[in-house]
XYZ file of N, CA and C in Angstrom:
786
model
N -38.444 40.581 -13.765
C -37.352 41.390 -14.327
C -36.960 42.481 -13.329
N -35.691 42.530 -12.991
C -35.205 43.499 -12.006
C -35.017 44.868 -12.645
N -35.521 45.895 -11.966
C -35.370 47.246 -12.482
C -33.901 47.658 -12.460
N -33.531 48.453 -13.441
C -32.154 48.931 -13.500
C -31.879 49.854 -12.320
N -30.686 49.749 -11.730
C -30.351 50.679 -10.645
C -30.245 52.102 -11.171
N -30.565 53.062 -10.307
C -30.510 54.481 -10.680
C -29.131 55.030 -10.332
N -28.405 55.591 -11.299
C -27.101 56.191 -10.973
C -27.256 57.290 -9.926
N -26.345 57.305 -8.974
C -26.385 58.296 -7.894
C -27.756 58.304 -7.223
N -28.236 57.118 -6.904
C -29.551 56.965 -6.263
C -29.562 57.738 -4.950
N -30.421 58.768 -4.806
C -30.406 59.562 -3.568
C -30.828 58.771 -2.334
N -31.620 57.710 -2.513
C -32.013 56.883 -1.367
C -30.796 56.131 -0.828
N -30.003 55.590 -1.733
C -28.815 54.849 -1.314
C -27.746 55.763 -0.730
N -27.636 56.986 -1.243
C -26.598 57.902 -0.791
C -26.962 58.625 0.503
N -28.243 58.714 0.816
C -28.691 59.492 1.975
C -28.174 58.877 3.278
N -27.648 59.738 4.150
C -27.128 59.334 5.450
C -27.963 59.974 6.557
N -28.713 59.197 7.356
C -29.490 59.787 8.454
C -28.645 60.625 9.403
N -27.412 60.201 9.656
C -26.550 60.971 10.547
C -26.218 62.332 9.953
N -25.928 62.359 8.644
C -25.652 63.630 7.988
C -26.896 64.516 7.956
N -28.061 63.903 7.771
C -29.304 64.676 7.772
C -29.506 65.347 9.125
N -29.301 64.595 10.206
C -29.466 65.166 11.554
C -28.488 66.304 11.784
N -27.237 66.105 11.388
C -26.218 67.144 11.583
C -26.574 68.404 10.801
N -26.925 68.233 9.522
C -27.187 69.405 8.684
C -28.481 70.098 9.094
N -29.453 69.340 9.582
C -30.677 69.955 10.099
C -30.357 70.864 11.273
N -29.502 70.398 12.172
C -29.093 71.233 13.297
C -28.386 72.500 12.852
N -27.532 72.384 11.834
C -26.835 73.560 11.303
C -27.830 74.569 10.736
N -28.796 74.086 9.950
C -29.769 74.992 9.329
C -30.706 75.624 10.359
N -31.074 74.893 11.378
C -31.891 75.474 12.447
C -31.148 76.623 13.119
N -29.861 76.419 13.414
C -29.074 77.474 14.062
C -28.926 78.683 13.139
N -28.676 78.424 11.862
C -28.484 79.543 10.928
C -29.767 80.361 10.771
N -30.901 79.681 10.697
C -32.151 80.417 10.542
C -32.520 81.168 11.824
N -32.236 80.588 12.967
C -32.488 81.299 14.225
C -31.627 82.554 14.332
N -30.412 82.459 13.815
C -29.502 83.595 13.901
C -29.882 84.702 12.914
N -30.471 84.337 11.787
C -30.734 85.294 10.715
C -32.116 85.916 10.790
N -33.122 85.133 11.230
C -34.510 85.595 11.181
C -35.062 85.855 12.576
N -36.035 86.770 12.633
C -36.752 86.995 13.894
C -37.485 85.740 14.299
N -38.115 85.062 13.334
C -38.796 83.799 13.601
C -39.126 83.124 12.282
N -39.293 81.825 12.344
C -39.855 81.059 11.231
C -41.304 80.791 11.588
N -42.214 81.260 10.743
C -43.645 81.202 11.067
C -44.401 80.496 9.941
N -45.390 79.706 10.351
C -46.217 78.958 9.417
C -47.664 79.385 9.593
N -48.292 79.840 8.515
C -49.678 80.297 8.583
C -50.562 79.166 9.109
N -51.355 79.481 10.137
C -52.164 78.443 10.778
C -53.189 77.850 9.814
N -53.780 78.687 8.980
C -54.759 78.214 8.018
C -54.065 77.359 6.962
N -54.382 76.075 6.921
C -53.786 75.180 5.934
C -52.617 74.368 6.427
N -52.237 74.512 7.696
C -51.109 73.734 8.221
C -51.368 72.237 8.094
N -50.374 71.447 7.662
C -50.546 70.001 7.608
C -50.843 69.434 8.992
N -51.746 68.466 9.033
C -52.116 67.829 10.302
C -51.569 66.408 10.324
N -50.429 66.223 10.957
C -49.849 64.899 11.097
C -49.097 64.448 9.858
N -48.612 63.216 9.921
C -47.821 62.656 8.835
C -48.698 62.423 7.605
N -48.159 62.624 6.414
C -48.944 62.370 5.199
C -49.249 60.886 5.040
N -50.371 60.579 4.393
C -50.770 59.187 4.184
C -50.169 58.596 2.914
N -49.605 59.429 2.083
C -48.996 58.963 0.843
C -47.767 59.810 0.563
N -46.971 59.338 -0.385
C -45.834 60.153 -0.805
C -46.342 61.493 -1.324
N -45.531 62.521 -1.148
C -45.987 63.853 -1.533
C -44.853 64.671 -2.123
N -45.256 65.645 -2.926
C -44.332 66.659 -3.424
C -44.800 67.990 -2.868
N -43.928 68.671 -2.141
C -44.213 70.021 -1.693
C -43.475 70.964 -2.632
N -44.248 71.745 -3.370
C -43.656 72.644 -4.361
C -43.927 74.086 -3.951
N -42.926 74.921 -4.134
C -43.031 76.298 -3.646
C -42.590 77.299 -4.699
N -42.897 78.555 -4.414
C -42.275 79.640 -5.154
C -40.812 79.737 -4.724
N -40.072 80.659 -5.319
C -38.608 80.680 -5.096
C -38.140 82.116 -4.865
N -38.480 82.705 -3.685
C -38.135 84.105 -3.457
C -36.688 84.352 -3.053
N -35.974 83.339 -2.542
C -34.635 83.659 -2.054
C -33.748 82.456 -1.808
N -32.512 82.772 -1.462
C -31.472 81.765 -1.208
C -31.847 80.832 -0.073
N -32.644 81.315 0.885
C -32.936 80.564 2.093
C -33.960 79.445 1.897
N -34.572 79.326 0.726
C -35.662 78.371 0.537
C -35.287 76.931 0.917
N -34.154 76.376 0.440
C -33.821 74.994 0.833
C -33.607 74.837 2.338
N -33.039 75.853 2.995
C -32.871 75.791 4.452
C -34.223 75.738 5.145
N -35.173 76.511 4.634
C -36.524 76.480 5.189
C -37.157 75.111 4.994
N -36.937 74.495 3.843
C -37.441 73.130 3.620
C -36.925 72.188 4.705
N -35.646 72.274 4.979
C -35.030 71.358 5.942
C -35.639 71.546 7.325
N -35.821 72.797 7.734
C -36.403 73.075 9.044
C -37.846 72.584 9.107
N -38.633 72.849 8.066
C -40.039 72.446 8.093
C -40.198 70.929 8.023
N -39.333 70.259 7.274
C -39.379 68.795 7.266
C -39.170 68.253 8.669
N -38.212 68.815 9.387
C -37.904 68.364 10.740
C -39.057 68.639 11.696
N -39.747 69.757 11.514
C -40.846 70.132 12.399
C -42.122 69.365 12.070
N -42.439 69.241 10.779
C -43.732 68.706 10.364
C -43.730 67.205 10.121
N -42.643 66.685 9.558
C -42.596 65.276 9.170
C -41.308 64.619 9.653
N -41.056 64.635 10.959
C -39.752 64.187 11.458
C -39.464 62.697 11.223
N -40.503 61.890 11.034
C -40.292 60.457 10.825
C -40.093 60.108 9.356
N -40.317 61.064 8.464
C -40.210 60.789 7.038
C -38.830 61.103 6.493
N -38.677 60.921 5.186
C -37.432 61.217 4.491
C -37.685 62.323 3.476
N -36.781 63.269 3.396
C -36.914 64.399 2.484
C -35.857 64.317 1.391
N -36.272 64.696 0.187
C -35.378 64.719 -0.967
C -35.668 65.978 -1.782
N -34.718 66.340 -2.630
C -34.951 67.504 -3.458
C -33.940 67.620 -4.581
N -34.361 68.207 -5.716
C -33.443 68.392 -6.848
C -32.602 69.653 -6.706
N -31.462 69.640 -7.380
C -30.561 70.802 -7.428
C -29.837 70.780 -8.763
N -29.496 71.957 -9.249
C -28.693 72.037 -10.467
C -27.398 71.243 -10.269
N -27.063 70.419 -11.257
C -25.908 69.530 -11.124
C -24.616 70.303 -10.887
N -24.440 71.452 -11.545
C -23.215 72.238 -11.353
C -23.079 72.681 -9.898
N -24.191 73.128 -9.297
C -24.151 73.553 -7.896
C -23.861 72.368 -6.983
N -24.458 71.222 -7.287
C -24.240 70.047 -6.446
C -22.798 69.563 -6.524
N -22.166 69.741 -7.670
C -20.758 69.356 -7.786
C -19.876 70.224 -6.888
N -20.311 71.442 -6.611
C -19.537 72.301 -5.703
C -19.760 71.918 -4.247
N -20.900 71.301 -3.951
C -21.231 70.911 -2.578
C -21.606 69.428 -2.543
N -20.650 68.542 -2.821
C -20.978 67.117 -2.969
C -21.542 66.480 -1.698
N -21.263 67.059 -0.519
C -21.795 66.477 0.714
C -23.317 66.488 0.725
N -23.937 67.350 -0.089
C -25.390 67.451 -0.069
C -26.064 66.206 -0.646
N -25.306 65.401 -1.383
C -25.852 64.105 -1.817
C -26.183 63.225 -0.617
N -25.507 63.472 0.496
C -25.709 62.650 1.688
C -26.938 63.076 2.487
N -27.591 64.168 2.071
C -28.800 64.613 2.781
C -30.038 64.562 1.887
N -29.940 63.819 0.782
C -31.113 63.601 -0.044
C -31.229 64.471 -1.276
N -30.179 65.235 -1.603
C -30.217 66.106 -2.772
C -29.712 65.330 -3.990
N -30.421 65.454 -5.103
C -29.980 64.798 -6.335
C -29.819 65.827 -7.440
N -28.825 65.621 -8.292
C -28.460 66.601 -9.298
C -29.205 66.435 -10.605
N -29.489 67.569 -11.258
C -30.131 67.596 -12.569
C -29.363 68.550 -13.475
N -29.140 68.131 -14.692
C -28.556 69.030 -15.690
C -29.667 69.967 -16.159
N -29.554 71.242 -15.813
C -30.640 72.182 -16.040
C -30.985 72.400 -17.506
N -32.289 72.496 -17.794
C -32.801 72.842 -19.125
C -32.283 71.913 -20.224
N -32.182 70.632 -19.915
C -31.768 69.647 -20.914
C -32.740 68.480 -20.891
N -32.801 67.767 -22.007
C -33.629 66.569 -22.053
C -33.162 65.535 -21.055
N -31.841 65.412 -20.877
C -31.308 64.443 -19.923
C -31.702 64.806 -18.499
N -31.684 66.116 -18.200
C -32.084 66.545 -16.867
C -33.545 66.260 -16.598
N -34.404 66.518 -17.598
C -35.831 66.242 -17.436
C -36.083 64.752 -17.248
N -35.374 63.932 -18.033
C -35.558 62.482 -17.914
C -35.102 61.978 -16.547
N -34.002 62.512 -16.040
C -33.533 62.081 -14.726
C -34.505 62.519 -13.629
N -35.057 63.727 -13.746
C -36.023 64.175 -12.750
C -37.209 63.222 -12.682
N -37.720 62.817 -13.830
C -38.865 61.905 -13.842
C -38.494 60.526 -13.305
N -37.330 60.050 -13.670
C -36.923 58.713 -13.217
C -36.676 58.694 -11.716
N -35.921 59.666 -11.219
C -35.627 59.712 -9.786
C -36.895 60.032 -9.001
N -37.685 60.993 -9.486
C -38.914 61.348 -8.789
C -39.866 60.172 -8.668
N -40.038 59.418 -9.744
C -40.906 58.232 -9.703
C -40.393 57.220 -8.697
N -39.114 57.015 -8.681
C -38.476 56.095 -7.727
C -38.723 56.547 -6.291
N -38.544 57.813 -6.011
C -38.704 58.314 -4.647
C -40.150 58.190 -4.172
N -41.089 58.464 -5.049
C -42.492 58.498 -4.645
C -43.119 57.118 -4.518
N -42.328 56.070 -4.720
C -42.824 54.710 -4.478
C -43.035 54.441 -2.993
N -42.377 55.201 -2.138
C -42.447 54.994 -0.692
C -43.269 56.117 -0.062
N -44.360 55.800 0.661
C -45.219 56.852 1.222
C -44.575 57.690 2.315
N -43.426 57.285 2.824
C -42.769 58.069 3.873
C -41.909 59.196 3.305
N -41.832 59.295 1.986
C -40.913 60.252 1.370
C -41.627 61.503 0.894
N -40.919 62.626 1.013
C -41.395 63.910 0.517
C -40.328 64.520 -0.373
N -40.733 64.978 -1.551
C -39.856 65.767 -2.409
C -40.217 67.234 -2.205
N -39.220 68.045 -1.881
C -39.384 69.489 -1.757
C -38.719 70.133 -2.973
N -39.409 71.058 -3.616
C -38.820 71.654 -4.812
C -39.349 73.059 -5.071
N -38.476 73.890 -5.649
C -38.864 75.232 -6.103
C -39.330 75.088 -7.545
N -40.652 74.976 -7.723
C -41.190 74.609 -9.034
C -41.088 75.728 -10.063
N -40.821 76.951 -9.634
C -40.630 78.036 -10.603
C -39.317 77.887 -11.369
N -38.341 77.244 -10.744
C -37.073 77.019 -11.428
C -36.181 78.236 -11.538
N -36.562 79.336 -10.892
C -35.762 80.560 -10.925
C -36.189 81.416 -9.734
N -35.318 82.347 -9.346
C -35.700 83.288 -8.304
C -36.774 84.236 -8.852
N -37.799 84.488 -8.027
C -38.886 85.366 -8.462
C -39.490 86.059 -7.250
N -39.871 87.323 -7.434
C -40.540 88.047 -6.367
C -41.851 87.347 -6.009
N -42.191 87.244 -4.707
C -43.396 86.509 -4.329
C -44.698 87.153 -4.781
N -44.676 88.428 -5.206
C -45.904 89.083 -5.685
C -46.001 89.036 -7.217
N -45.052 88.398 -7.884
C -45.091 88.314 -9.345
C -46.279 87.458 -9.796
N -47.037 87.995 -10.759
C -48.154 87.266 -11.340
C -48.126 87.490 -12.851
N -48.521 86.491 -13.662
C -48.995 85.179 -13.230
C -47.860 84.315 -12.702
N -48.228 83.339 -11.888
C -47.250 82.393 -11.362
C -47.024 81.317 -12.424
N -45.818 81.248 -12.933
C -45.488 80.241 -13.936
C -44.587 79.172 -13.347
N -44.940 77.907 -13.560
C -44.153 76.790 -13.061
C -43.561 76.006 -14.222
N -42.386 75.465 -14.023
C -41.813 74.580 -15.027
C -42.704 73.339 -15.171
N -42.740 72.732 -16.351
C -43.681 71.624 -16.578
C -43.262 70.283 -15.981
N -42.033 70.187 -15.482
C -41.567 68.885 -14.995
C -42.434 68.298 -13.901
N -42.901 69.132 -12.979
C -43.711 68.622 -11.881
C -45.020 68.046 -12.402
N -45.667 68.717 -13.351
C -46.924 68.199 -13.913
C -46.705 66.831 -14.555
N -45.593 66.665 -15.266
C -45.292 65.363 -15.870
C -45.076 64.297 -14.796
N -44.379 64.662 -13.719
C -44.140 63.696 -12.646
C -45.448 63.287 -11.980
N -46.317 64.247 -11.696
C -47.575 63.926 -11.029
C -48.456 63.050 -11.918
N -48.433 63.296 -13.208
C -49.203 62.460 -14.129
C -48.669 61.030 -14.154
N -47.368 60.893 -13.927
C -46.736 59.576 -14.005
C -46.964 58.738 -12.755
N -47.208 59.369 -11.609
C -47.302 58.647 -10.337
C -48.691 58.866 -9.731
N -49.693 58.100 -10.157
C -51.049 58.278 -9.621
C -51.086 58.063 -8.109
N -51.925 58.845 -7.429
C -52.060 58.711 -5.988
C -51.133 59.589 -5.187
N -50.153 60.192 -5.840
C -49.253 61.100 -5.150
C -49.913 62.470 -4.999
N -49.631 63.124 -3.903
C -50.211 64.427 -3.589
C -49.176 65.520 -3.854
N -49.605 66.589 -4.490
C -48.779 67.792 -4.622
C -49.353 68.856 -3.695
N -48.484 69.468 -2.893
C -48.950 70.449 -1.909
C -48.256 71.779 -2.170
N -48.995 72.843 -2.551
C -48.340 74.132 -2.764
C -47.939 74.776 -1.445
N -46.776 75.422 -1.447
C -46.313 76.151 -0.278
C -45.752 77.497 -0.734
N -46.272 78.560 -0.152
C -45.798 79.914 -0.458
C -44.794 80.359 0.593
N -43.804 81.140 0.163
C -42.731 81.612 1.036
C -42.549 83.110 0.835
N -42.333 83.829 1.932
C -41.927 85.232 1.883
C -40.938 85.492 3.019
N -40.087 86.519 2.835
C -39.135 86.930 3.874
C -39.274 88.427 4.136
N -40.403 88.873 4.654
C -40.609 90.320 4.835
C -39.993 90.845 6.129
N -39.731 92.119 6.159
C -39.409 92.803 7.405
C -40.709 93.323 8.001
N -40.918 93.065 9.291
C -42.045 93.632 10.008
C -41.521 94.806 10.843
N -41.564 94.676 12.153
C -41.169 95.811 12.995
C -39.809 95.624 13.657
N -39.131 94.520 13.342
C -37.870 94.222 14.019
C -36.678 94.360 13.069
N -35.502 94.275 13.653
C -34.262 94.411 12.884
C -34.104 93.291 11.873
N -34.532 92.095 12.257
C -34.361 90.924 11.406
C -35.659 90.589 10.667
N -35.549 90.002 9.486
C -36.754 89.669 8.728
C -37.471 88.453 9.303
N -38.697 88.272 8.867
C -39.481 87.088 9.186
C -39.306 86.064 8.063
N -39.333 84.784 8.403
C -39.424 83.722 7.400
C -40.831 83.153 7.501
N -41.653 83.452 6.499
C -43.067 83.074 6.524
C -43.353 82.016 5.471
N -44.208 81.060 5.828
C -44.631 80.037 4.876
C -46.104 79.741 5.081
N -46.745 79.295 4.017
C -48.157 78.917 4.073
C -48.387 77.750 3.129
N -49.198 76.789 3.570
C -49.568 75.663 2.730
C -50.959 75.870 2.150
N -51.125 75.438 0.915
C -52.433 75.430 0.295
C -53.012 74.024 0.294
N -54.271 73.878 -0.131
C -54.890 72.551 -0.202
C -54.136 71.641 -1.163
N -54.125 70.330 -0.897
C -53.459 69.392 -1.800
C -54.051 69.424 -3.204
N -53.193 69.192 -4.182
C -53.610 69.089 -5.581
C -53.492 67.617 -5.974
N -54.571 67.018 -6.410
C -54.573 65.583 -6.698
C -55.468 65.270 -7.902
N -55.252 64.057 -8.459
C -56.234 63.393 -9.287
C -56.528 63.911 -10.673
N -55.589 64.566 -11.334
C -55.857 65.036 -12.693
C -55.373 64.002 -13.712
N -55.978 64.023 -14.891
C -55.740 62.933 -15.835
C -54.898 63.309 -17.045
N -54.370 64.528 -17.066
C -53.490 64.929 -18.163
C -52.438 65.882 -17.637
N -51.348 65.976 -18.379
C -50.290 66.900 -17.978
C -50.815 68.333 -17.990
N -51.618 68.664 -18.969
C -52.150 70.028 -19.068
C -53.033 70.363 -17.868
N -53.880 69.414 -17.472
C -54.756 69.643 -16.316
C -53.942 69.772 -15.038
N -52.911 68.944 -14.918
C -52.021 69.057 -13.760
C -51.341 70.426 -13.730
N -50.834 70.870 -14.879
C -50.127 72.148 -14.921
C -51.044 73.291 -14.499
N -52.256 73.306 -15.024
C -53.203 74.363 -14.664
C -53.529 74.331 -13.174
N -53.759 73.131 -12.636
C -54.131 73.002 -11.222
C -52.971 73.368 -10.303
N -51.759 72.980 -10.677
C -50.590 73.299 -9.855
C -50.356 74.809 -9.814
N -50.468 75.470 -10.958
C -50.259 76.915 -10.995
C -51.365 77.656 -10.257
N -52.598 77.191 -10.401
C -53.705 77.833 -9.685
C -53.547 77.663 -8.180
N -53.143 76.475 -7.742
C -52.931 76.248 -6.314
C -51.813 77.102 -5.754
N -50.738 77.259 -6.533
C -49.629 78.090 -6.084
C -50.045 79.550 -5.996
N -50.812 80.014 -6.971
C -51.263 81.402 -6.973
C -52.137 81.697 -5.763
N -53.102 80.830 -5.485
C -53.989 81.044 -4.341
C -53.213 81.047 -3.031
N -52.235 80.148 -2.919
C -51.462 80.059 -1.679
C -50.581 81.281 -1.492
N -49.967 81.761 -2.569
C -49.161 82.973 -2.475
C -50.025 84.184 -2.140
N -51.217 84.259 -2.712
C -52.111 85.372 -2.399
C -52.520 85.346 -0.927
N -52.786 84.156 -0.415
C -53.173 84.022 0.993
C -52.046 84.469 1.917
N -50.818 84.031 1.618
C -49.689 84.422 2.451
C -49.412 85.915 2.321
N -49.577 86.467 1.121
C -49.329 87.901 0.931
C -50.244 88.723 1.827
N -51.522 88.345 1.910
C -52.449 89.069 2.770
C -52.053 88.999 4.226
N -51.647 87.795 4.678
C -51.242 87.630 6.075
C -49.938 88.365 6.362
N -49.016 88.373 5.398
C -47.748 89.074 5.597
C -47.973 90.575 5.720
N -48.866 91.119 4.900
C -49.133 92.555 4.950
C -49.869 92.949 6.226
N -50.670 92.023 6.783
C -51.382 92.314 8.036
C -50.442 92.353 9.239
N -49.300 91.676 9.163
C -48.274 91.699 10.209
C -48.812 91.248 11.571
N -49.656 90.255 11.577
C -50.241 89.758 12.826
C -49.622 88.405 13.156
N -48.693 88.352 14.130
C -48.067 87.065 14.459
C -49.063 86.012 14.922
N -50.220 86.428 15.433
C -51.207 85.464 15.930
C -51.781 84.610 14.812
N -51.695 85.068 13.568
C -52.191 84.279 12.440
C -51.251 83.140 12.086
N -50.078 83.122 12.705
C -49.048 82.145 12.386
C -48.695 81.300 13.611
N -48.279 80.076 13.351
C -47.621 79.266 14.373
C -46.119 79.510 14.256
N -45.482 79.836 15.369
C -44.033 80.053 15.353
C -43.356 78.701 15.508
N -42.738 78.222 14.447
C -42.116 76.902 14.485
C -40.650 76.973 14.884
N -40.063 78.169 14.811
C -38.673 78.336 15.232
C -38.478 79.783 15.627
N -38.239 80.035 16.908
C -37.979 81.388 17.376
C -36.551 81.773 17.083
N -36.360 82.983 16.603
C -35.028 83.421 16.218
C -34.455 84.468 17.137
N -33.441 85.171 16.635
C -32.774 86.210 17.412
C -33.729 87.371 17.638
N -33.684 87.938 18.844
C -34.580 89.039 19.187
C -33.781 90.296 19.469
N -34.460 91.432 19.325
C -33.842 92.706 19.676
C -33.069 93.317 18.528
N -32.724 94.584 18.712
C -32.020 95.327 17.670
C -30.516 95.377 17.908
N -30.079 95.095 19.144
C -28.659 95.105 19.439
C -28.063 96.511 19.438
N -26.751 96.563 19.593
C -26.043 97.831 19.506
C -26.417 98.816 20.612
N -26.179 100.095 20.325
C -26.415 101.146 21.319
C -27.889 101.228 21.684
N -28.773 101.150 20.681
C -30.200 101.254 20.968
C -30.650 100.114 21.872
N -30.177 98.892 21.580
C -30.570 97.753 22.405
C -30.080 97.895 23.839
N -28.828 98.367 24.018
C -28.285 98.543 25.358
C -29.048 99.633 26.114
N -29.365 100.718 25.419
C -30.132 101.797 26.060
C -31.517 101.320 26.468
N -32.162 100.553 25.624
C -33.498 100.047 25.916
C -33.480 99.137 27.139
N -32.470 98.273 27.214
C -32.362 97.380 28.376
C -32.128 98.187 29.661
N -31.220 99.160 29.612
C -30.928 99.980 30.782
C -32.163 100.757 31.229
N -32.914 101.284 30.261
C -34.131 102.036 30.586
C -35.129 101.162 31.336
N -35.326 99.914 30.878
C -36.296 99.033 31.523
C -35.833 98.594 32.903
N -34.522 98.311 33.030
C -33.992 97.911 34.338
C -34.148 99.049 35.345
N -33.830 100.263 34.907
C -33.939 101.427 35.784
C -35.376 101.663 36.230
N -36.328 101.410 35.321
C -37.743 101.621 35.642
C -38.371 100.433 36.355
N -37.584 99.362 36.556
C -38.116 98.187 37.239
C -39.049 97.352 36.388
N -38.917 97.445 35.050
C -39.758 96.673 34.147
C -39.004 95.476 33.604
N -39.767 94.421 33.240
C -39.158 93.280 32.552
C -38.751 93.719 31.158
N -37.530 93.424 30.774
C -37.040 93.881 29.479
C -37.541 92.975 28.369
N -38.172 93.571 27.364
C -38.591 92.869 26.154
C -37.738 93.397 25.006
N -36.862 92.561 24.418
C -35.941 93.075 23.405
C -36.588 93.437 22.084
N -37.835 92.995 21.847
C -38.482 93.319 20.586
C -38.842 94.799 20.522
N -38.795 95.324 19.303
C -39.220 96.709 19.075
C -40.724 96.828 19.304
N -41.465 95.794 18.933
C -42.905 95.743 19.137
C -43.244 94.422 19.798
N -43.951 94.435 20.898
C -44.295 93.209 21.608
C -45.325 92.431 20.836
N -45.096 91.114 20.679
C -46.048 90.280 19.962
C -47.284 90.045 20.808
N -48.373 89.723 20.131
C -49.620 89.439 20.823
C -50.254 88.192 20.227
């Protein structure tokens, strides 16, 4: 018996050429906006995943999907990335269907059913990764307790063998004009036998990962992170011009950062 086709199947709609183009756009935008995109060394994924995976994160800001795109390109360049979006937003940006985004009617039974159906379909292939903001709303990264929508727990219960990987995100200002884009991965969450057990494990994993990143962000030590994308440097303007002139006059190599990294 042939399975019914999925309406607006994101696998069928995805265009590798569009993915490459949009990845380049997001890399440029993040380089222009942030001092750097940094990934906490502790917990970094090592190589391509052995099974399909869901990377679920907190949701501190507008930049989260752009960060997903950059990290997919850096960490899993041979795989395919997909992700859910509110259907109303996707209708405003229909080209995003061509880069693996699928629409959900928010907070409805139909939306939940589509998430499970599409998610199950996507996770049949081990080369695929679903990236999602599991909180379902914007939230400060220090907010506790960490509450996640239940859809992910239902999906993980439905697809045995799939790995859920928590990822924490923050966009703090350190010593430079531009903010940092920081991310950290926690240990994989696997193998639970009920939706309730999955929900508890997913929330606990997210909490631990956010706490770990919070400590590293407050320490402000770039050496604890791998820089996956270097961004714009320096403060610009009159101060930047004066700083450059001062170093040239003194015969020193000009470093545009306010504080030199180590």
